[in-house]
Amino acid sequence: MTRLFNDPAAFADEALEGFAAAHRRWVRPVTGGVVRATATPAGQVAVVIGGGSGHYPAFSGLVGRGMAHGAAVGNVFASPSAQQIRSVARAAHGGAGVLLMYGNYAGDVLHFGQAAERLAADGIEARTFAVADDISSAGRDESAQRRGIAGDLPVFKAAAAAAEQGLTLDEVLSVAERAGARTRSFGIAFSGCTLPGADHPLFTVPEARMAVGLGIHGEPGIGEEALPTADEAAHLLVRTLLAELPEDVDGTAGQRAAVILNGLGSVKYEELFVVYRKVAALLEEAGVEIVDPEVGELVTSFDMAGVSLTLTWLDDRLEGLWRAPADTPAYRKGALDAPGPDDRDLVAEDLPDTAVAPASDASRNAARTVLAALDAGAATVDAHVDELGRLDAVAGDGDHGIGMQRGSTAARSAATEAAALGAGAGTVLHRAADAWADKAGGTSGALWGTILRSLGTALGDRDAPDAARVAAGVTEASAAVRRLGGAEVGDKTMVDVLVPFADTLAGTVSEGQALAAAWDRAADRATEAAAATAGLLPRKGRARPHAEKSLGTPDAGAHSLALITRAVHGVLLDHH
């Protein structure tokens, strides 16, 4: 378990600070992550990678010449926010555009996509690519739903090496797509990982058993088998990956592959070498030529006891990119010439915006109600944080309570500061939205940021908001969340609560009910809808690969939304 920490909520920030201090030859810190210590050469595409903390050397340890130009780093097992990604990308940009790369998780997809849109608004051309290599997380016919695990490394490496060769942004993206299509991974675990400050692992494996098809965020495996010997583990890993070859690989004889045997946190290197000796023999027996294999900890999950095997099937172009030199804090290959003089003009840090839009007295009065609602929401999350974590851990990674706590606390603080500057209700909600998304990260951070921003836009800073305007804002929030996340009612997400809550509120307000009474009825409907998610199988998010395990348990995101809607009703009664 993780023993050395201060405040668990500060763990990711303090770890990144220490990492940057220890590796000044390679990296320098910027808001949201790190970039190369030397400038991205003018005219070179910048490859910016990212994801949650807890996976070192991914992602910060892979920044340096020949690899990534920057890494955006989120909280533990939570994607960085769009603002963090934008900040890192702006600092890494060399004038030829940015390729944003990450593992295929809902939160990362949302935040990196939003960051690309913001970079475009800044005049910086950006593309995104999600690595989806974990064959256990979805079938071949649903490969776009697969998770990104240790296959991140060879795909990042191919794209970064292509950028070093001076290819255009679209050409670098094409290389990433080619490498991603030819990369497959599969993993096993013998125990789960324990987050900083937690007193138990996110999942356990029975004595003399192993979990098969695990994720890297503390998700349990998709099945269990008897504990193998090292050779038996090697047979399972190799047999599983050779059973699914890329469409353009016709048999294994004569094929070349980059091979990665990855330790997930607490399997010793000597154990990995024992397994690899058999992996190498089995691949050679199958006629596979192994190219520059890697054995070690490359994409980890805190202290998880587990291993994964990755194969990237190479062609002449991909082999050259895989063999290309690289020099980063945690990954080095070949030799590079000394860097040239660094005469860059550093990008200024994005400073907090202390100015607020003009607001009417009526809107500033409404802002006090907004503050009280945000305070009530944060207090509710604090009271239920452990419960939310337990619900999430049934089929996910167990961090929903922690993420909601970070987000709601940050939103309350940002809103308080904005109100003190004289902001109206709309601006207060917008500041709260940005803070929630920035500090929580992950899927829920992006979605709650969207909810608050939609409400803020509807309320504005000029008029006293009435029930119809609030209902319209909630209706727009419901639509925006569905557009952004892609989920619909029945997918076992927060949408299963947000949609009936919004519909009930709008319908009751249209009947002439006052806001407090309409909200009360809508909150009752939200509570019913949250409980009903226990009977659903998840079709979105990290719980989807473990759908059967979640049957009988309400969705954590749906439950937290229902709790907050009920808490806000109490505020409306006091402020009507």
Short mmCIF file of C-alpha atoms in Angstrom, two decimals, residues 84-567:
data_model
loop_
_atom_site.label_atom_id
_atom_site.label_comp_id
_atom_site.label_asym_id
_atom_site.label_seq_id
_atom_site.Cartn_x
_atom_site.Cartn_y
_atom_site.Cartn_z
CA GLN A 84 -4.60 21.70 -17.53
CA ILE A 85 -4.20 20.07 -20.95
CA ARG A 86 -4.54 23.42 -22.72
CA SER A 87 -1.90 24.96 -20.46
CA VAL A 88 0.61 22.17 -21.13
CA ALA A 89 -0.11 22.18 -24.87
CA ARG A 90 0.36 25.94 -25.13
CA ALA A 91 3.72 25.66 -23.38
CA ALA A 92 4.83 22.77 -25.62
CA HIS A 93 3.60 24.22 -28.91
CA GLY A 94 6.36 24.80 -31.45
CA GLY A 95 4.27 26.39 -34.18
CA ALA A 96 3.25 23.25 -36.10
CA GLY A 97 0.25 22.14 -34.07
CA VAL A 98 -0.30 19.71 -31.22
CA LEU A 99 -1.28 16.04 -31.11
CA LEU A 100 -3.03 15.21 -27.83
CA MET A 101 -2.67 11.51 -26.88
CA TYR A 102 -4.18 9.56 -23.99
CA GLY A 103 -5.70 6.24 -22.95
CA ASN A 104 -9.26 5.56 -24.02
CA TYR A 105 -11.26 6.44 -20.89
CA ALA A 106 -14.41 8.54 -20.85
CA GLY A 107 -12.96 11.34 -18.73
CA ASP A 108 -9.84 11.63 -20.87
CA VAL A 109 -11.88 11.63 -24.07
CA LEU A 110 -14.06 14.46 -22.74
CA HIS A 111 -11.27 16.65 -21.34
CA PHE A 112 -8.79 16.20 -24.19
CA GLY A 113 -11.56 16.87 -26.69
CA GLN A 114 -12.52 20.07 -24.88
CA ALA A 115 -8.85 21.07 -24.71
CA ALA A 116 -8.51 20.65 -28.48
CA GLU A 117 -11.48 22.97 -28.98
CA ARG A 118 -9.95 25.58 -26.66
CA LEU A 119 -6.59 25.33 -28.42
CA ALA A 120 -8.32 25.90 -31.75
CA ALA A 121 -9.90 29.02 -30.27
CA ASP A 122 -6.36 30.10 -29.28
CA GLY A 123 -5.25 29.69 -32.90
CA ILE A 124 -3.35 26.43 -32.24
CA GLU A 125 -4.19 23.52 -34.52
CA ALA A 126 -4.80 20.37 -32.48
CA ARG A 127 -5.74 16.73 -33.06
CA THR A 128 -6.59 13.99 -30.55
CA PHE A 129 -5.88 10.26 -30.44
CA ALA A 130 -7.00 7.71 -27.84
CA VAL A 131 -5.00 4.50 -27.40
CA ALA A 132 -7.32 1.48 -27.09
CA ASP A 133 -5.15 -1.62 -26.77
CA ASP A 134 -6.69 -3.70 -23.94
CA ILE A 135 -8.36 -6.66 -25.66
CA SER A 136 -10.05 -7.82 -22.44
CA SER A 137 -12.18 -4.69 -22.10
CA ALA A 138 -14.24 -5.11 -25.29
CA GLY A 139 -14.61 -7.54 -28.17
CA ARG A 140 -12.95 -7.13 -31.52
CA ASP A 141 -16.18 -5.76 -33.02
CA GLU A 142 -16.18 -3.05 -30.31
CA SER A 143 -12.47 -2.21 -30.39
CA ALA A 144 -13.21 1.52 -30.16
CA GLN A 145 -14.55 0.87 -26.63
CA ARG A 146 -11.32 -0.73 -25.41
CA ARG A 147 -9.23 0.78 -22.61
CA GLY A 148 -5.73 2.14 -23.06
CA ILE A 149 -3.15 0.36 -20.88
CA ALA A 150 0.55 -0.40 -21.49
CA GLY A 151 0.04 -0.06 -25.24
CA ASP A 152 0.18 3.67 -24.60
CA LEU A 153 3.97 3.48 -24.70
CA PRO A 154 4.61 2.14 -28.24
CA VAL A 155 1.88 4.32 -29.72
CA PHE A 156 3.19 7.46 -27.99
CA LYS A 157 6.71 6.49 -29.10
CA ALA A 158 5.73 6.08 -32.75
CA ALA A 159 3.96 9.44 -32.92
CA ALA A 160 6.73 11.29 -31.09
CA ALA A 161 9.46 9.82 -33.29
CA ALA A 162 7.46 10.81 -36.37
CA ALA A 163 7.19 14.35 -35.02
CA GLU A 164 10.97 14.43 -34.51
CA GLN A 165 11.34 13.58 -38.22
CA GLY A 166 9.46 16.75 -39.14
CA LEU A 167 6.19 15.23 -40.30
CA THR A 168 3.07 17.39 -40.44
CA LEU A 169 0.36 17.21 -37.79
CA ASP A 170 -1.93 15.06 -39.94
CA GLU A 171 0.98 12.78 -40.85
CA VAL A 172 1.90 12.32 -37.18
CA LEU A 173 -1.74 11.52 -36.40
CA SER A 174 -1.73 8.95 -39.21
CA VAL A 175 1.32 7.27 -37.66
CA ALA A 176 -0.43 7.16 -34.28
CA GLU A 177 -3.49 5.57 -35.90
CA ARG A 178 -1.31 2.96 -37.62
CA ALA A 179 0.53 2.09 -34.41
CA GLY A 180 -2.70 1.98 -32.42
CA ALA A 181 -4.36 -0.36 -34.92
CA ARG A 182 -1.42 -2.77 -34.59
CA THR A 183 -1.13 -2.78 -30.78
CA ARG A 184 -2.75 -5.31 -28.43
CA SER A 185 -2.37 -5.79 -24.65
CA PHE A 186 -3.63 -8.23 -22.03
CA GLY A 187 -3.01 -8.34 -18.27
CA ILE A 188 -3.37 -10.40 -15.10
CA ALA A 189 -3.21 -9.42 -11.42
CA PHE A 190 -2.75 -11.10 -8.06
CA SER A 191 -3.87 -8.21 -5.83
CA GLY A 192 -5.42 -4.76 -6.21
CA CYS A 193 -3.85 -1.38 -5.52
CA THR A 194 -4.41 0.88 -2.52
CA LEU A 195 -4.84 4.63 -3.00
CA PRO A 196 -3.02 7.14 -0.77
CA GLY A 197 -4.89 7.45 2.51
CA ALA A 198 -7.05 4.36 1.92
CA ASP A 199 -6.98 1.45 4.34
CA HIS A 200 -7.88 -1.29 1.87
CA PRO A 201 -7.21 -2.10 -1.80
CA LEU A 202 -9.70 -1.27 -4.53
CA PHE A 203 -10.22 -4.98 -5.16
CA THR A 204 -8.98 -8.24 -3.71
CA VAL A 205 -8.14 -11.57 -5.28
CA PRO A 206 -8.87 -14.78 -3.38
CA GLU A 207 -5.93 -16.84 -2.12
CA ALA A 208 -4.32 -18.97 -4.84
CA ARG A 209 -6.28 -17.14 -7.58
CA MET A 210 -5.53 -14.43 -10.14
CA ALA A 211 -7.67 -11.80 -11.81
CA VAL A 212 -7.67 -11.94 -15.61
CA GLY A 213 -8.15 -8.92 -17.87
CA LEU A 214 -7.59 -6.16 -15.33
CA GLY A 215 -7.55 -2.41 -15.89
CA ILE A 216 -4.96 0.08 -14.63
CA HIS A 217 -7.26 2.16 -12.41
CA GLY A 218 -7.92 -0.46 -9.79
CA GLU A 219 -10.72 -2.02 -11.83
CA PRO A 220 -11.08 -5.72 -11.05
CA GLY A 221 -10.42 -8.29 -13.75
CA ILE A 222 -13.15 -9.67 -15.98
CA GLY A 223 -12.63 -13.17 -14.54
CA GLU A 224 -10.56 -15.33 -12.21
CA GLU A 225 -8.37 -18.37 -12.70
CA ALA A 226 -6.14 -20.52 -10.54
CA LEU A 227 -2.81 -18.93 -9.62
CA PRO A 228 -0.34 -19.93 -12.34
CA THR A 229 3.35 -20.66 -12.40
CA ALA A 230 5.48 -18.11 -14.25
CA ASP A 231 5.51 -20.30 -17.36
CA GLU A 232 1.74 -20.81 -17.20
CA ALA A 233 1.26 -17.04 -16.96
CA ALA A 234 3.47 -16.56 -20.01
CA HIS A 235 1.45 -19.15 -21.95
CA LEU A 236 -1.81 -17.37 -21.06
CA LEU A 237 -0.52 -13.94 -22.05
CA VAL A 238 1.01 -15.06 -25.35
CA ARG A 239 -1.85 -17.39 -26.31
CA THR A 240 -4.44 -14.67 -25.69
CA LEU A 241 -2.66 -12.03 -27.76
CA LEU A 242 -1.80 -14.36 -30.65
CA ALA A 243 -5.48 -15.28 -30.87
CA GLU A 244 -6.27 -11.76 -32.08
CA LEU A 245 -3.96 -10.47 -34.78
CA PRO A 246 -4.51 -7.14 -36.56
CA GLU A 247 -6.50 -7.51 -39.75
CA ASP A 248 -3.48 -6.87 -41.98
CA VAL A 249 -1.24 -9.39 -40.18
CA ASP A 250 -1.61 -12.74 -41.91
CA GLY A 251 -0.26 -15.26 -39.44
CA THR A 252 2.73 -14.87 -37.13
CA ALA A 253 5.51 -16.58 -39.07
CA GLY A 254 8.00 -13.97 -40.23
CA GLN A 255 6.21 -11.11 -38.47
CA ARG A 256 8.06 -8.57 -36.33
CA ALA A 257 6.73 -7.23 -33.05
CA ALA A 258 7.72 -4.74 -30.38
CA VAL A 259 7.20 -6.63 -27.10
CA ILE A 260 6.53 -5.09 -23.69
CA LEU A 261 6.22 -7.13 -20.50
CA ASN A 262 4.96 -4.54 -18.06
CA GLY A 263 4.95 -4.69 -14.28
CA LEU A 264 1.98 -2.96 -12.68
CA GLY A 265 3.62 -1.83 -9.45
CA SER A 266 4.78 -4.51 -7.05
CA VAL A 267 5.94 -7.43 -9.20
CA LYS A 268 9.73 -7.48 -8.93
CA TYR A 269 11.96 -7.20 -11.99
CA GLU A 270 13.39 -10.65 -11.36
CA GLU A 271 9.87 -12.09 -11.51
CA LEU A 272 9.25 -10.27 -14.77
CA PHE A 273 12.43 -11.71 -16.24
CA VAL A 274 11.35 -15.23 -15.26
CA VAL A 275 8.09 -14.70 -17.14
CA TYR A 276 9.77 -13.00 -20.09
CA ARG A 277 12.14 -15.91 -20.74
CA LYS A 278 9.08 -18.03 -21.54
CA VAL A 279 7.28 -15.23 -23.41
CA ALA A 280 10.30 -14.85 -25.69
CA ALA A 281 10.53 -18.59 -26.29
CA LEU A 282 6.82 -18.90 -27.11
CA LEU A 283 6.89 -15.98 -29.54
CA GLU A 284 9.97 -17.35 -31.27
CA GLU A 285 8.28 -20.75 -31.55
CA ALA A 286 5.37 -18.97 -33.26
CA GLY A 287 7.75 -17.42 -35.77
CA VAL A 288 7.64 -13.90 -34.35
CA GLU A 289 10.80 -11.79 -34.57
CA ILE A 290 11.07 -9.76 -31.35
CA VAL A 291 12.31 -6.20 -31.87
CA ASP A 292 13.87 -4.22 -28.98
CA PRO A 293 11.80 -5.76 -26.16
CA GLU A 294 11.06 -3.84 -22.98
CA VAL A 295 10.72 -5.57 -19.59
CA GLY A 296 9.95 -3.42 -16.56
CA GLU A 297 7.52 -0.97 -14.99
CA LEU A 298 6.27 1.27 -17.80
CA VAL A 299 2.57 1.87 -17.10
CA THR A 300 1.76 1.07 -13.48
CA SER A 301 -1.17 1.17 -11.07
CA PHE A 302 0.35 2.17 -7.70
CA ASP A 303 1.12 -1.07 -5.84
CA MET A 304 -0.95 -3.49 -7.92
CA ALA A 305 0.62 -6.93 -8.16
CA GLY A 306 0.18 -7.75 -11.82
CA VAL A 307 1.72 -7.94 -15.26
CA SER A 308 0.59 -7.20 -18.79
CA LEU A 309 1.94 -8.16 -22.18
CA THR A 310 1.81 -5.81 -25.16
CA LEU A 311 2.56 -6.64 -28.79
CA THR A 312 2.86 -3.96 -31.47
CA TRP A 313 3.06 -5.61 -34.87
CA LEU A 314 5.64 -3.69 -36.88
CA ASP A 315 6.09 -2.82 -40.52
CA ASP A 316 9.27 -1.18 -41.84
CA ARG A 317 8.06 2.30 -40.93
CA LEU A 318 6.87 1.44 -37.43
CA GLU A 319 10.04 -0.52 -36.71
CA GLY A 320 12.18 2.50 -37.50
CA LEU A 321 10.08 4.66 -35.20
CA TRP A 322 10.19 2.05 -32.41
CA ARG A 323 14.00 1.83 -32.67
CA ALA A 324 14.47 5.62 -32.82
CA PRO A 325 16.44 7.14 -29.91
CA ALA A 326 14.71 8.73 -26.94
CA ASP A 327 15.88 10.40 -23.74
CA THR A 328 13.38 10.90 -20.93
CA PRO A 329 13.54 10.53 -17.14
CA ALA A 330 12.11 7.01 -17.25
CA TYR A 331 12.63 5.77 -20.82
CA ARG A 332 15.86 5.94 -22.80
CA LYS A 333 16.91 4.33 -26.04
CA GLY A 334 19.91 4.86 -28.30
CA ALA A 335 21.85 8.13 -28.36
CA LEU A 336 20.85 11.66 -29.26
CA ASP A 337 23.02 14.61 -30.17
CA ALA A 338 23.31 17.35 -27.57
CA PRO A 339 20.36 19.77 -27.75
CA GLY A 340 20.91 23.13 -29.36
CA PRO A 341 20.71 26.44 -27.50
CA ASP A 342 17.32 27.18 -25.99
CA ASP A 343 16.33 30.62 -27.21
CA ARG A 344 12.58 30.17 -26.92
CA ASP A 345 10.15 32.83 -25.89
CA LEU A 346 8.37 31.11 -23.01
CA VAL A 347 4.56 31.07 -23.01
CA ALA A 348 3.20 33.15 -20.16
CA GLU A 349 1.33 31.24 -17.47
CA ASP A 350 -2.44 31.64 -17.56
CA LEU A 351 -3.13 33.89 -14.59
CA PRO A 352 -6.35 33.77 -12.57
CA ASP A 353 -9.02 36.15 -13.83
CA THR A 354 -9.86 38.49 -10.96
CA ALA A 355 -12.16 40.77 -12.95
CA VAL A 356 -15.86 39.93 -13.10
CA ALA A 357 -18.59 41.01 -15.48
CA PRO A 358 -20.91 43.79 -14.30
CA ALA A 359 -23.93 42.45 -12.43
CA SER A 360 -27.23 43.83 -11.24
CA ASP A 361 -28.18 43.92 -7.57
CA ALA A 362 -30.84 41.30 -8.29
CA SER A 363 -28.27 38.94 -9.80
CA ARG A 364 -25.85 39.49 -6.94
CA ASN A 365 -28.65 38.62 -4.53
CA ALA A 366 -29.30 35.45 -6.53
CA ALA A 367 -25.59 34.68 -6.33
CA ARG A 368 -25.98 34.31 -2.57
CA THR A 369 -28.53 31.57 -3.14
CA VAL A 370 -26.17 29.93 -5.63
CA LEU A 371 -23.40 30.02 -3.02
CA ALA A 372 -25.66 28.43 -0.45
CA ALA A 373 -26.61 25.71 -2.93
CA LEU A 374 -22.97 24.98 -3.75
CA ASP A 375 -22.17 24.87 -0.05
CA ALA A 376 -25.02 22.44 0.58
CA GLY A 377 -23.86 20.27 -2.32
CA ALA A 378 -20.29 20.15 -1.03
CA ALA A 379 -21.47 19.31 2.49
CA THR A 380 -23.62 16.50 1.12
CA VAL A 381 -20.69 15.07 -0.81
CA ASP A 382 -18.50 15.26 2.31
CA ALA A 383 -21.12 13.35 4.28
CA HIS A 384 -21.43 10.60 1.65
CA VAL A 385 -17.89 10.43 0.23
CA ASP A 386 -17.17 6.92 1.55
CA GLU A 387 -20.54 5.60 0.38
CA LEU A 388 -19.97 7.00 -3.12
CA GLY A 389 -16.54 5.39 -3.23
CA ARG A 390 -17.97 2.01 -2.23
CA LEU A 391 -20.66 2.17 -4.89
CA ASP A 392 -18.09 3.08 -7.53
CA ALA A 393 -15.69 0.31 -6.47
CA VAL A 394 -18.23 -2.44 -7.22
CA ALA A 395 -17.37 -2.32 -10.92
CA GLY A 396 -15.17 0.78 -11.29
CA ASP A 397 -12.11 2.25 -9.64
CA GLY A 398 -13.70 3.55 -6.43
CA ASP A 399 -12.67 7.18 -6.81
CA HIS A 400 -16.06 8.80 -7.45
CA GLY A 401 -16.44 10.05 -3.88
CA ILE A 402 -12.94 11.52 -3.83
CA GLY A 403 -13.44 13.16 -7.22
CA MET A 404 -16.79 14.64 -6.24
CA GLN A 405 -15.27 15.95 -3.02
CA ARG A 406 -12.41 17.64 -4.85
CA GLY A 407 -14.75 19.14 -7.42
CA SER A 408 -17.47 20.37 -5.08
CA THR A 409 -14.96 21.85 -2.64
CA ALA A 410 -13.13 23.69 -5.43
CA ALA A 411 -16.40 24.93 -6.91
CA ARG A 412 -17.52 26.32 -3.57
CA SER A 413 -14.19 28.13 -3.07
CA ALA A 414 -14.16 29.62 -6.58
CA ALA A 415 -17.77 30.75 -6.24
CA THR A 416 -17.06 32.38 -2.90
CA GLU A 417 -14.16 34.33 -4.39
CA ALA A 418 -16.24 35.45 -7.37
CA ALA A 419 -19.12 36.57 -5.18
CA ALA A 420 -16.71 38.57 -3.01
CA LEU A 421 -15.67 40.44 -6.18
CA GLY A 422 -19.31 41.40 -6.83
CA ALA A 423 -20.13 38.76 -9.44
CA GLY A 424 -23.67 37.93 -10.43
CA ALA A 425 -25.24 34.47 -10.38
CA GLY A 426 -24.09 33.57 -13.90
CA THR A 427 -20.44 34.42 -13.32
CA VAL A 428 -20.43 32.70 -9.94
CA LEU A 429 -21.68 29.51 -11.57
CA HIS A 430 -19.20 29.81 -14.44
CA ARG A 431 -16.28 30.16 -12.02
CA ALA A 432 -17.60 27.21 -10.02
CA ALA A 433 -17.92 25.17 -13.21
CA ASP A 434 -14.32 25.77 -14.25
CA ALA A 435 -13.01 24.98 -10.76
CA TRP A 436 -15.02 21.76 -10.50
CA ALA A 437 -13.82 20.50 -13.88
CA ASP A 438 -10.23 21.57 -13.16
CA LYS A 439 -9.85 20.00 -9.72
CA ALA A 440 -12.01 16.89 -10.09
CA GLY A 441 -10.88 15.82 -13.54
CA GLY A 442 -12.37 12.58 -14.79
CA THR A 443 -15.73 12.11 -16.42
CA SER A 444 -17.73 13.49 -13.52
CA GLY A 445 -15.56 16.63 -13.41
CA ALA A 446 -16.25 17.38 -17.07
CA LEU A 447 -19.96 16.69 -16.72
CA TRP A 448 -20.48 18.67 -13.52
CA GLY A 449 -18.55 21.54 -15.08
CA THR A 450 -20.98 21.37 -17.99
CA ILE A 451 -24.02 21.33 -15.70
CA LEU A 452 -22.92 24.40 -13.73
CA ARG A 453 -21.86 26.28 -16.86
CA SER A 454 -25.22 25.63 -18.53
CA LEU A 455 -27.03 26.91 -15.46
CA GLY A 456 -24.79 29.97 -15.27
CA THR A 457 -25.42 30.84 -18.90
CA ALA A 458 -29.17 30.56 -18.39
CA LEU A 459 -29.20 32.73 -15.24
CA GLY A 460 -26.81 35.42 -16.48
CA ASP A 461 -25.69 38.45 -14.47
CA ARG A 462 -28.41 40.98 -15.21
CA ASP A 463 -31.85 39.81 -14.13
CA ALA A 464 -33.29 38.11 -11.08
CA PRO A 465 -33.67 34.48 -12.18
CA ASP A 466 -37.18 33.08 -12.03
CA ALA A 467 -38.37 29.47 -11.98
CA ALA A 468 -38.71 29.31 -15.77
CA ARG A 469 -35.13 30.44 -16.29
CA VAL A 470 -33.79 27.93 -13.76
CA ALA A 471 -35.77 25.13 -15.39
CA ALA A 472 -34.50 26.16 -18.82
CA GLY A 473 -30.93 26.07 -17.51
CA VAL A 474 -31.39 22.58 -16.08
CA THR A 475 -32.95 21.42 -19.37
CA GLU A 476 -29.96 22.76 -21.30
CA ALA A 477 -27.60 21.11 -18.80
CA SER A 478 -29.31 17.78 -19.45
CA ALA A 479 -28.93 18.17 -23.21
CA ALA A 480 -25.32 19.35 -22.94
CA VAL A 481 -24.29 16.41 -20.76
CA ARG A 482 -25.80 13.98 -23.26
CA ARG A 483 -24.03 15.71 -26.16
CA LEU A 484 -20.70 15.74 -24.37
CA GLY A 485 -20.70 12.30 -22.78
CA GLY A 486 -22.69 10.40 -25.38
CA ALA A 487 -24.79 8.60 -22.76
CA GLU A 488 -28.56 8.27 -22.83
CA VAL A 489 -31.18 7.06 -20.37
CA GLY A 490 -30.63 3.36 -19.71
CA ASP A 491 -26.82 3.44 -19.93
CA LYS A 492 -26.50 3.46 -16.11
CA THR A 493 -24.90 6.88 -15.71
CA MET A 494 -25.85 10.21 -14.15
CA VAL A 495 -27.97 10.80 -17.26
CA ASP A 496 -30.52 8.34 -15.84
CA VAL A 497 -31.16 10.89 -13.09
CA LEU A 498 -30.45 14.17 -14.88
CA VAL A 499 -32.98 13.64 -17.66
CA PRO A 500 -36.02 12.79 -15.48
CA PHE A 501 -35.01 15.51 -13.00
CA ALA A 502 -34.85 18.13 -15.76
CA ASP A 503 -38.05 16.94 -17.41
CA THR A 504 -39.97 16.90 -14.12
CA LEU A 505 -38.71 20.34 -13.13
CA ALA A 506 -39.61 21.87 -16.49
CA GLY A 507 -43.03 20.24 -16.54
CA THR A 508 -43.90 21.26 -12.99
CA VAL A 509 -42.74 24.85 -13.52
CA SER A 510 -44.82 25.06 -16.70
CA GLU A 511 -47.86 24.10 -14.58
CA GLY A 512 -47.29 27.28 -12.55
CA GLN A 513 -45.59 25.79 -9.48
CA ALA A 514 -43.08 27.91 -7.56
CA LEU A 515 -39.43 26.93 -7.92
CA ALA A 516 -39.07 25.33 -4.45
CA ALA A 517 -42.17 23.17 -4.93
CA ALA A 518 -41.19 22.19 -8.47
CA TRP A 519 -37.64 21.37 -7.38
CA ASP A 520 -39.03 19.21 -4.55
CA ARG A 521 -41.03 17.11 -6.97
CA ALA A 522 -38.09 16.85 -9.36
CA ALA A 523 -35.73 15.83 -6.54
CA ASP A 524 -38.15 13.04 -5.56
CA ARG A 525 -38.09 11.84 -9.16
CA ALA A 526 -34.27 11.99 -9.14
CA THR A 527 -34.12 9.83 -6.01
CA GLU A 528 -36.42 7.24 -7.59
CA ALA A 529 -34.41 7.24 -10.82
CA ALA A 530 -31.10 6.83 -8.96
CA ALA A 531 -32.42 3.80 -7.06
CA ALA A 532 -33.70 2.30 -10.31
CA THR A 533 -30.19 2.28 -11.81
CA ALA A 534 -29.48 -0.74 -9.59
CA GLY A 535 -31.40 -2.83 -12.11
CA LEU A 536 -29.39 -1.59 -15.12
CA LEU A 537 -26.22 -2.87 -16.75
CA PRO A 538 -23.67 -0.13 -17.54
CA ARG A 539 -23.09 0.59 -21.21
CA LYS A 540 -20.67 3.49 -20.74
CA GLY A 541 -17.57 4.27 -18.67
CA ARG A 542 -15.12 2.15 -16.70
CA ALA A 543 -17.84 -0.05 -15.23
CA ARG A 544 -18.89 -1.35 -18.67
CA PRO A 545 -16.32 -4.21 -18.84
CA HIS A 546 -17.61 -5.41 -15.44
CA ALA A 547 -21.29 -4.88 -16.15
CA GLU A 548 -22.59 -7.99 -14.40
CA LYS A 549 -20.81 -7.06 -11.14
CA SER A 550 -22.75 -3.79 -10.93
CA LEU A 551 -26.18 -5.40 -11.23
CA GLY A 552 -28.05 -4.71 -8.00
CA THR A 553 -25.95 -1.65 -7.11
CA PRO A 554 -27.01 1.92 -8.00
CA ASP A 555 -24.71 3.96 -10.21
CA ALA A 556 -22.47 6.18 -8.08
CA GLY A 557 -22.78 9.21 -10.38
CA ALA A 558 -26.55 8.93 -10.50
CA HIS A 559 -26.75 8.56 -6.72
CA SER A 560 -24.53 11.58 -6.03
CA LEU A 561 -26.60 13.76 -8.39
CA ALA A 562 -29.80 12.72 -6.63
CA LEU A 563 -28.30 13.50 -3.22
CA ILE A 564 -27.26 16.97 -4.38
CA THR A 565 -30.64 17.80 -5.90
CA ARG A 566 -32.27 16.98 -2.56
CA ALA A 567 -29.74 19.13 -0.66
#
